[in-house]
PDB file of C-alpha atoms in Angstrom:
ATOM      1  CA  ASP A   1     -43.649 -59.639  19.410  1.00 40.00           C
ATOM      2  CA  ASP A   2     -43.725 -63.468  19.552  1.00 41.00           C
ATOM      3  CA  GLU A   3     -46.532 -63.820  17.036  1.00 45.00           C
ATOM      4  CA  ALA A   4     -44.787 -61.511  14.582  1.00 45.00           C
ATOM      5  CA  GLU A   5     -41.568 -63.512  14.924  1.00 44.00           C
ATOM      6  CA  LYS A   6     -43.334 -66.831  14.342  1.00 46.00           C
ATOM      7  CA  GLY A   7     -45.219 -65.422  11.399  1.00 48.00           C
ATOM      8  CA  LEU A   8     -42.126 -64.023   9.721  1.00 51.00           C
ATOM      9  CA  HIS A   9     -40.170 -67.230  10.322  1.00 47.00           C
ATOM     10  CA  GLY A  10     -42.954 -69.244   8.722  1.00 52.00           C
ATOM     11  CA  VAL A  11     -43.122 -66.946   5.727  1.00 50.00           C
ATOM     12  CA  LEU A  12     -39.352 -67.180   5.242  1.00 53.00           C
ATOM     13  CA  LEU A  13     -39.455 -70.970   5.296  1.00 46.00           C
ATOM     14  CA  GLN A  14     -42.301 -71.042   2.790  1.00 51.00           C
ATOM     15  CA  ARG A  15     -41.221 -68.289   0.438  1.00 48.00           C
ATOM     16  CA  VAL A  16     -37.424 -68.575   0.202  1.00 47.00           C
ATOM     17  CA  PRO A  17     -36.704 -71.331  -2.340  1.00 46.00           C
ATOM     18  CA  GLN A  18     -33.686 -73.603  -2.117  1.00 44.00           C
ATOM     19  CA  GLN A  19     -31.800 -71.821  -4.892  1.00 42.00           C
ATOM     20  CA  HIS A  20     -31.681 -68.638  -2.811  1.00 44.00           C
ATOM     21  CA  HIS A  21     -29.999 -70.413   0.087  1.00 42.00           C
ATOM     22  CA  SER A  22     -26.643 -69.796  -1.618  1.00 43.00           C
ATOM     23  CA  ASP A  23     -26.780 -66.392   0.033  1.00 47.00           C
ATOM     24  CA  SER A  24     -24.636 -66.960   3.095  1.00 41.00           C
ATOM     25  CA  ARG A  25     -26.986 -64.892   5.240  1.00 45.00           C
ATOM     26  CA  THR A  26     -30.048 -67.137   4.724  1.00 47.00           C
ATOM     27  CA  PRO A  27     -29.243 -70.005   7.136  1.00 44.00           C
ATOM     28  CA  CYS A  28     -28.179 -67.489   9.768  1.00 45.00           C
ATOM     29  CA  LEU A  29     -31.480 -65.648   9.437  1.00 50.00           C
ATOM     30  CA  PHE A  30     -33.459 -68.869   9.755  1.00 46.00           C
ATOM     31  CA  VAL A  31     -31.606 -69.820  12.928  1.00 42.00           C
ATOM     32  CA  LEU A  32     -31.965 -66.400  14.523  1.00 45.00           C
ATOM     33  CA  CYS A  33     -35.648 -66.147  13.651  1.00 48.00           C
ATOM     34  CA  GLY A  34     -36.243 -69.613  15.041  1.00 43.00           C
ATOM     35  CA  CYS A  35     -34.439 -68.790  18.289  1.00 43.00           C
ATOM     36  CA  GLY A  36     -36.423 -65.602  18.797  1.00 43.00           C
ATOM     37  CA  PHE A  37     -34.547 -62.359  18.247  1.00 45.00           C
ATOM     38  CA  ALA A  38     -36.348 -60.602  21.109  1.00 44.00           C
ATOM     39  CA  ALA A  39     -34.931 -63.109  23.575  1.00 39.00           C
ATOM     40  CA  LEU A  40     -31.496 -62.758  22.006  1.00 38.00           C
ATOM     41  CA  GLY A  41     -31.692 -59.007  22.266  1.00 43.00           C
ATOM     42  CA  ILE A  42     -30.918 -58.619  18.542  1.00 56.00           C
ATOM     43  CA  GLN A  43     -33.569 -56.280  17.209  1.00 62.00           C
ATOM     44  CA  TRP A  44     -31.785 -55.858  13.884  1.00 67.00           C
ATOM     45  CA  VAL A  45     -32.637 -59.434  12.862  1.00 75.00           C
ATOM     46  CA  TYR A  46     -36.251 -58.494  12.189  1.00 79.00           C
ATOM     47  CA  SER A  47     -35.272 -55.821   9.670  1.00 84.00           C
ATOM     48  CA  ALA A  48     -32.683 -58.161   8.139  1.00 83.00           C
ATOM     49  CA  CYS A  49     -35.307 -60.888   7.659  1.00 83.00           C
ATOM     50  CA  LEU A  50     -37.732 -58.451   6.071  1.00 86.00           C
ATOM     51  CA  GLU A  51     -35.010 -57.129   3.773  1.00 89.00           C
ATOM     52  CA  HIS A  52     -33.961 -60.646   2.761  1.00 85.00           C
ATOM     53  CA  LEU A  53     -37.499 -61.755   2.003  1.00 87.00           C
ATOM     54  CA  GLY A  54     -38.124 -58.586   0.026  1.00 90.00           C
ATOM     55  CA  ARG A  55     -34.988 -59.240  -2.016  1.00 88.00           C
ATOM     56  CA  VAL A  56     -36.049 -62.816  -2.803  1.00 86.00           C
ATOM     57  CA  LEU A  57     -39.544 -61.737  -3.866  1.00 90.00           C
ATOM     58  CA  PHE A  58     -38.043 -58.959  -6.004  1.00 92.00           C
ATOM     59  CA  HIS A  59     -35.897 -61.586  -7.762  1.00 87.00           C
ATOM     60  CA  GLN A  60     -39.027 -63.638  -8.384  1.00 87.00           C
ATOM     61  CA  GLY A  61     -40.684 -60.687 -10.093  1.00 92.00           C
ATOM     62  CA  GLN A  62     -43.194 -60.077  -7.313  1.00 92.00           C
ATOM     63  CA  ARG A  63     -42.319 -56.419  -7.084  1.00 94.00           C
ATOM     64  CA  SER A  64     -45.360 -55.122  -5.216  1.00 94.00           C
ATOM     65  CA  GLU A  65     -45.133 -57.742  -2.465  1.00 92.00           C
ATOM     66  CA  ALA A  66     -41.357 -57.299  -2.298  1.00 93.00           C
ATOM     67  CA  ARG A  67     -41.745 -53.552  -1.891  1.00 95.00           C
ATOM     68  CA  ALA A  68     -44.194 -54.074   0.961  1.00 94.00           C
ATOM     69  CA  TYR A  69     -41.651 -56.152   2.894  1.00 92.00           C
ATOM     70  CA  LEU A  70     -38.854 -53.727   2.109  1.00 95.00           C
ATOM     71  CA  ARG A  71     -40.930 -50.804   3.367  1.00 95.00           C
ATOM     72  CA  ARG A  72     -41.535 -52.739   6.581  1.00 92.00           C
ATOM     73  CA  ALA A  73     -37.768 -53.174   6.807  1.00 92.00           C
ATOM     74  CA  VAL A  74     -37.391 -49.387   6.557  1.00 95.00           C
ATOM     75  CA  GLU A  75     -39.849 -48.989   9.434  1.00 92.00           C
ATOM     76  CA  GLN A  76     -37.826 -51.436  11.521  1.00 91.00           C
ATOM     77  CA  PHE A  77     -34.564 -49.634  10.764  1.00 93.00           C
ATOM     78  CA  GLN A  78     -36.210 -46.384  11.859  1.00 94.00           C
ATOM     79  CA  HIS A  79     -37.579 -48.020  15.012  1.00 90.00           C
ATOM     80  CA  ARG A  80     -34.156 -49.371  15.839  1.00 90.00           C
ATOM     81  CA  LEU A  81     -32.695 -45.862  15.608  1.00 93.00           C
ATOM     82  CA  GLU A  82     -35.270 -44.704  18.133  1.00 92.00           C
ATOM     83  CA  ILE A  83     -34.484 -47.372  20.715  1.00 89.00           C
ATOM     84  CA  GLU A  84     -30.801 -48.012  19.992  1.00 88.00           C
ATOM     85  CA  PRO A  85     -29.262 -44.990  18.220  1.00 92.00           C
ATOM     86  CA  ASP A  86     -25.711 -46.308  18.114  1.00 94.00           C
ATOM     87  CA  GLY A  87     -23.200 -46.365  15.279  1.00 95.00           C
ATOM     88  CA  ARG A  88     -24.212 -49.830  14.084  1.00 93.00           C
ATOM     89  CA  ALA A  89     -27.884 -48.855  13.796  1.00 93.00           C
ATOM     90  CA  HIS A  90     -27.016 -45.786  11.711  1.00 96.00           C
ATOM     91  CA  SER A  91     -24.560 -47.726   9.544  1.00 96.00           C
ATOM     92  CA  ASP A  92     -26.954 -50.634   8.870  1.00 94.00           C
ATOM     93  CA  PHE A  93     -29.742 -48.274   7.816  1.00 96.00           C
ATOM     94  CA  ALA A  94     -27.327 -46.356   5.597  1.00 97.00           C
ATOM     95  CA  ALA A  95     -26.250 -49.601   3.943  1.00 95.00           C
ATOM     96  CA  PHE A  96     -29.878 -50.506   3.220  1.00 95.00           C
ATOM     97  CA  LEU A  97     -30.547 -47.119   1.618  1.00 97.00           C
ATOM     98  CA  ILE A  98     -27.429 -47.488  -0.536  1.00 95.00           C
ATOM     99  CA  ILE A  99     -27.787 -51.063  -1.785  1.00 92.00           C
ATOM    100  CA  CYS A 100     -31.519 -51.806  -1.575  1.00 93.00           C
ATOM    101  CA  ILE A 101     -32.516 -54.063  -4.468  1.00 92.00           C
ATOM    102  CA  ASP A 102     -35.505 -51.803  -5.185  1.00 94.00           C
ATOM    103  CA  PRO A 103     -34.161 -48.559  -6.701  1.00 93.00           C
ATOM    104  CA  GLU A 104     -37.272 -46.676  -5.565  1.00 95.00           C
ATOM    105  CA  LEU A 105     -36.301 -47.174  -1.923  1.00 96.00           C
ATOM    106  CA  ARG A 106     -32.688 -46.044  -2.256  1.00 96.00           C
ATOM    107  CA  ASP A 107     -31.853 -42.671  -0.743  1.00 97.00           C
ATOM    108  CA  PRO A 108     -28.164 -41.731  -1.102  1.00 97.00           C
ATOM    109  CA  VAL A 109     -28.630 -38.322   0.536  1.00 98.00           C
ATOM    110  CA  GLU A 110     -30.151 -39.784   3.704  1.00 98.00           C
ATOM    111  CA  ALA A 111     -27.611 -42.603   3.583  1.00 98.00           C
ATOM    112  CA  LEU A 112     -24.813 -40.026   3.646  1.00 98.00           C
ATOM    113  CA  ARG A 113     -26.326 -38.365   6.706  1.00 98.00           C
ATOM    114  CA  LEU A 114     -26.709 -41.694   8.528  1.00 98.00           C
ATOM    115  CA  ALA A 115     -23.238 -42.955   7.590  1.00 98.00           C
ATOM    116  CA  THR A 116     -21.660 -39.681   8.701  1.00 98.00           C
ATOM    117  CA  ARG A 117     -23.374 -40.007  12.063  1.00 98.00           C
ATOM    118  CA  ALA A 118     -22.269 -43.650  12.361  1.00 98.00           C
ATOM    119  CA  VAL A 119     -18.628 -42.605  11.977  1.00 98.00           C
ATOM    120  CA  GLU A 120     -19.099 -39.856  14.553  1.00 98.00           C
ATOM    121  CA  LEU A 121     -20.530 -42.355  17.042  1.00 98.00           C
ATOM    122  CA  ALA A 122     -18.037 -45.156  16.413  1.00 96.00           C
ATOM    123  CA  PRO A 123     -14.972 -43.862  14.525  1.00 96.00           C
ATOM    124  CA  GLU A 124     -13.033 -47.040  15.290  1.00 96.00           C
ATOM    125  CA  ALA A 125     -15.406 -49.234  13.240  1.00 95.00           C
ATOM    126  CA  SER A 126     -13.913 -49.734   9.779  1.00 94.00           C
ATOM    127  CA  ASN A 127     -17.207 -50.883   8.234  1.00 93.00           C
ATOM    128  CA  HIS A 128     -18.805 -47.555   9.101  1.00 96.00           C
ATOM    129  CA  TRP A 129     -16.118 -45.826   7.026  1.00 96.00           C
ATOM    130  CA  MET A 130     -16.789 -48.179   4.119  1.00 95.00           C
ATOM    131  CA  TYR A 131     -20.488 -47.296   4.054  1.00 96.00           C
ATOM    132  CA  LEU A 132     -19.616 -43.615   4.380  1.00 98.00           C
ATOM    133  CA  GLY A 133     -17.326 -44.004   1.373  1.00 97.00           C
ATOM    134  CA  TRP A 134     -20.086 -45.780  -0.512  1.00 96.00           C
ATOM    135  CA  ALA A 135     -22.549 -43.004   0.370  1.00 97.00           C
ATOM    136  CA  HIS A 136     -20.106 -40.363  -0.884  1.00 98.00           C
ATOM    137  CA  PHE A 137     -19.668 -42.376  -4.072  1.00 98.00           C
ATOM    138  CA  ARG A 138     -23.442 -42.562  -4.616  1.00 96.00           C
ATOM    139  CA  ASN A 139     -23.621 -38.792  -4.189  1.00 97.00           C
ATOM    140  CA  GLY A 140     -20.839 -38.176  -6.710  1.00 97.00           C
ATOM    141  CA  ASN A 141     -18.284 -37.042  -4.130  1.00 98.00           C
ATOM    142  CA  TRP A 142     -15.323 -38.922  -5.624  1.00 97.00           C
ATOM    143  CA  LEU A 143     -12.530 -37.226  -3.678  1.00 98.00           C
ATOM    144  CA  ALA A 144     -14.337 -37.527  -0.352  1.00 98.00           C
ATOM    145  CA  ALA A 145     -15.105 -41.170  -1.111  1.00 98.00           C
ATOM    146  CA  ARG A 146     -11.438 -41.915  -1.771  1.00 97.00           C
ATOM    147  CA  GLN A 147     -10.312 -40.214   1.432  1.00 97.00           C
ATOM    148  CA  VAL A 148     -12.901 -42.001   3.550  1.00 97.00           C
ATOM    149  CA  MET A 149     -12.071 -45.407   2.082  1.00 96.00           C
ATOM    150  CA  LYS A 150      -8.375 -44.794   2.772  1.00 94.00           C
ATOM    151  CA  LYS A 151      -9.212 -44.161   6.428  1.00 95.00           C
ATOM    152  CA  GLY A 152     -11.323 -47.311   6.593  1.00 94.00           C
ATOM    153  CA  LEU A 153      -8.539 -49.470   5.174  1.00 93.00           C
ATOM    154  CA  GLU A 154      -6.060 -47.980   7.620  1.00 94.00           C
ATOM    155  CA  LEU A 155      -8.317 -49.015  10.484  1.00 94.00           C
ATOM    156  CA  LYS A 156      -9.020 -52.457   9.078  1.00 91.00           C
ATOM    157  CA  GLY A 157      -5.483 -53.267   8.004  1.00 88.00           C
ATOM    158  CA  GLN A 158      -6.602 -55.507   5.161  1.00 86.00           C
ATOM    159  CA  GLY A 159      -9.284 -55.018   2.535  1.00 90.00           C
ATOM    160  CA  ASN A 160     -11.782 -57.340   0.892  1.00 91.00           C
ATOM    161  CA  ALA A 161     -13.737 -57.434  -2.344  1.00 93.00           C
ATOM    162  CA  TRP A 162     -16.216 -54.813  -1.117  1.00 93.00           C
ATOM    163  CA  GLU A 163     -13.526 -52.201  -0.512  1.00 94.00           C
ATOM    164  CA  TYR A 164     -11.437 -53.113  -3.557  1.00 96.00           C
ATOM    165  CA  LEU A 165     -14.314 -53.005  -6.057  1.00 97.00           C
ATOM    166  CA  LEU A 166     -15.637 -49.751  -4.640  1.00 97.00           C
ATOM    167  CA  LEU A 167     -12.152 -48.218  -4.734  1.00 97.00           C
ATOM    168  CA  ALA A 168     -11.804 -49.398  -8.327  1.00 98.00           C
ATOM    169  CA  MET A 169     -14.898 -47.413  -9.299  1.00 98.00           C
ATOM    170  CA  ILE A 170     -13.851 -44.373  -7.265  1.00 98.00           C
ATOM    171  CA  HIS A 171     -10.429 -44.192  -8.919  1.00 98.00           C
ATOM    172  CA  TRP A 172     -11.969 -44.771 -12.336  1.00 98.00           C
ATOM    173  CA  LYS A 173     -14.314 -41.825 -11.777  1.00 98.00           C
ATOM    174  CA  LEU A 174     -11.279 -39.730 -10.791  1.00 98.00           C
ATOM    175  CA  GLY A 175      -9.547 -40.669 -14.032  1.00 97.00           C
ATOM    176  CA  GLU A 176      -6.942 -42.844 -12.275  1.00 97.00           C
ATOM    177  CA  LYS A 177      -7.549 -45.861 -14.478  1.00 97.00           C
ATOM    178  CA  ASP A 178      -4.371 -47.840 -13.783  1.00 97.00           C
ATOM    179  CA  ARG A 179      -4.981 -47.678 -10.057  1.00 97.00           C
ATOM    180  CA  ALA A 180      -8.644 -48.554 -10.638  1.00 98.00           C
ATOM    181  CA  LYS A 181      -7.613 -51.699 -12.498  1.00 97.00           C
ATOM    182  CA  ASP A 182      -5.224 -52.647  -9.699  1.00 97.00           C
ATOM    183  CA  TYR A 183      -8.039 -52.511  -7.173  1.00 97.00           C
ATOM    184  CA  TYR A 184     -10.448 -54.306  -9.500  1.00 97.00           C
ATOM    185  CA  ASP A 185      -8.013 -57.197  -9.950  1.00 96.00           C
ATOM    186  CA  GLN A 186      -7.541 -57.337  -6.201  1.00 95.00           C
ATOM    187  CA  GLY A 187     -11.279 -57.576  -5.669  1.00 94.00           C
ATOM    188  CA  VAL A 188     -11.705 -60.295  -8.265  1.00 92.00           C
ATOM    189  CA  GLN A 189      -8.867 -62.282  -6.727  1.00 92.00           C
ATOM    190  CA  TRP A 190     -10.471 -62.026  -3.287  1.00 92.00           C
ATOM    191  CA  MET A 191     -13.724 -63.429  -4.689  1.00 90.00           C
ATOM    192  CA  SER A 192     -11.963 -66.327  -6.395  1.00 87.00           C
ATOM    193  CA  GLN A 193      -9.980 -67.489  -3.383  1.00 83.00           C
ATOM    194  CA  LYS A 194     -10.647 -70.843  -1.724  1.00 54.00           C
ATOM    195  CA  ASN A 195     -13.864 -71.076   0.296  1.00 53.00           C
ATOM    196  CA  ARG A 196     -15.129 -67.824  -1.155  1.00 55.00           C
ATOM    197  CA  ASN A 197     -17.217 -69.301  -3.959  1.00 51.00           C
ATOM    198  CA  ARG A 198     -20.484 -68.235  -2.333  1.00 58.00           C
ATOM    199  CA  HIS A 199     -21.213 -64.546  -2.229  1.00 60.00           C
ATOM    200  CA  SER A 200     -24.155 -62.427  -1.238  1.00 72.00           C
ATOM    201  CA  TYR A 201     -26.345 -60.850  -3.866  1.00 76.00           C
ATOM    202  CA  THR A 202     -25.091 -57.384  -2.966  1.00 81.00           C
ATOM    203  CA  LEU A 203     -21.469 -58.359  -3.566  1.00 87.00           C
ATOM    204  CA  ARG A 204     -22.348 -59.889  -6.936  1.00 86.00           C
ATOM    205  CA  GLN A 205     -24.277 -56.707  -7.684  1.00 87.00           C
ATOM    206  CA  LEU A 206     -21.251 -54.594  -6.779  1.00 91.00           C
ATOM    207  CA  ARG A 207     -19.015 -56.718  -9.025  1.00 93.00           C
ATOM    208  CA  ALA A 208     -21.436 -56.263 -11.928  1.00 93.00           C
ATOM    209  CA  GLU A 209     -21.491 -52.506 -11.356  1.00 95.00           C
ATOM    210  CA  ALA A 210     -17.681 -52.380 -11.280  1.00 97.00           C
ATOM    211  CA  ASP A 211     -17.600 -54.354 -14.539  1.00 97.00           C
ATOM    212  CA  GLU A 212     -19.882 -51.772 -16.112  1.00 96.00           C
ATOM    213  CA  VAL A 213     -18.032 -48.724 -14.793  1.00 97.00           C
ATOM    214  CA  LEU A 214     -14.618 -50.042 -15.858  1.00 97.00           C
ATOM    215  CA  GLY A 215     -15.944 -51.407 -19.145  1.00 96.00           C
ATOM    216  CA  ILE A 216     -15.026 -55.017 -18.357  1.00 93.00           C
ATOM    217  CA  LYS A 217     -16.509 -57.146 -21.144  1.00 85.00           C
ATOM    218  CA  GLU A 218     -15.091 -60.564 -20.287  1.00 65.00           C
ATOM    219  CA  PRO A 219     -14.359 -62.097 -16.857  1.00 56.00           C
ATOM    220  CA  PRO A 220     -10.618 -61.665 -16.177  1.00 50.00           C
ATOM    221  CA  GLN A 221      -8.431 -64.743 -16.013  1.00 49.00           C
ATOM    222  CA  SER A 222      -7.552 -65.844 -12.493  1.00 42.00           C
ATOM    223  CA  LYS A 223      -4.091 -64.597 -11.722  1.00 43.00           C
ATOM    224  CA  ARG A 224      -1.944 -63.542  -8.832  1.00 41.00           C
ATOM    225  CA  VAL A 225      -1.818 -59.771  -8.578  1.00 42.00           C
ATOM    226  CA  PRO A 226       0.277 -57.546  -6.341  1.00 48.00           C
ATOM    227  CA  PRO A 227      -1.319 -55.424  -3.637  1.00 47.00           C
ATOM    228  CA  PRO A 228      -2.789 -52.202  -5.013  1.00 46.00           C
ATOM    229  CA  LYS A 229      -0.791 -49.048  -4.818  1.00 49.00           C
ATOM    230  CA  LYS A 230      -1.376 -46.895  -1.762  1.00 48.00           C
ATOM    231  CA  VAL A 231      -3.904 -44.129  -2.068  1.00 45.00           C
ATOM    232  CA  PRO A 232      -2.189 -40.765  -1.673  1.00 45.00           C
TER     233      PRO A 232
END
C-alpha cells in the first residue's frame, strides 16, 4: 500500500550508503519507489527493493536484519506468483533463489522447478533459458545446463558476461577445459568493454565463482579474443 511504499523508500534512502550506488540497479529502484510502483503497475519493484536492501545490509554485516528483508522479498515473490503467474514472475523468483546473497535462503531445487515453468510459459524469452541453465548448474546437471544455455544463446543471438561465465563453469565441470577458457575470456572481455565498468554485485559474484572453478589466480590481461566455439 501507499504507506508501505513510502516507508520502504525512506528506509532505502537512509540505509543505502553512497558506495553501494555503483550497483546500476540502485538509482532505478529509488526512482521507481518514489514514483509509486502500485500506480505504475509494477509489483515486482517491491520485492526488488527488499532484495536490494537486504543485500546492502548483508554486506554491512547486519545479517539478521538483512535476512528479515530478504525473507520479506521471498513473500513478495510468492505473492506475485499468486496474482501474476507469468513467465517473468517465475523466472525472477528462480533467479532470487539461485543467487541470493544469503546462502540460507537459496533453494536450487525450487529454483529449477520455477525456471522450468518460466520456460514453459514463455519459451521465446532468452533470459528464462539462462536462469534454467543456472538452476541446472546449481543442481549438478551439467549436460542439461549446457543444452539449455545453447538454446538460450540461439534465441538471444549474442551472449554477455552472464552467459559466458556460466558456460565457462559448465564446460569446466564437463572436462572441456579449452572451451571453458574460451568462454571465460569472452566473459572477461565483455566486462572490460567501454561503458561496462560498473557491474552488479551478482555479476561480480559470478566472476569470482568462475575464477575459483577454473582456478584463475591472477586477473587475465585485457586482450581481443575470438568468439567461443559453438556448443555441440
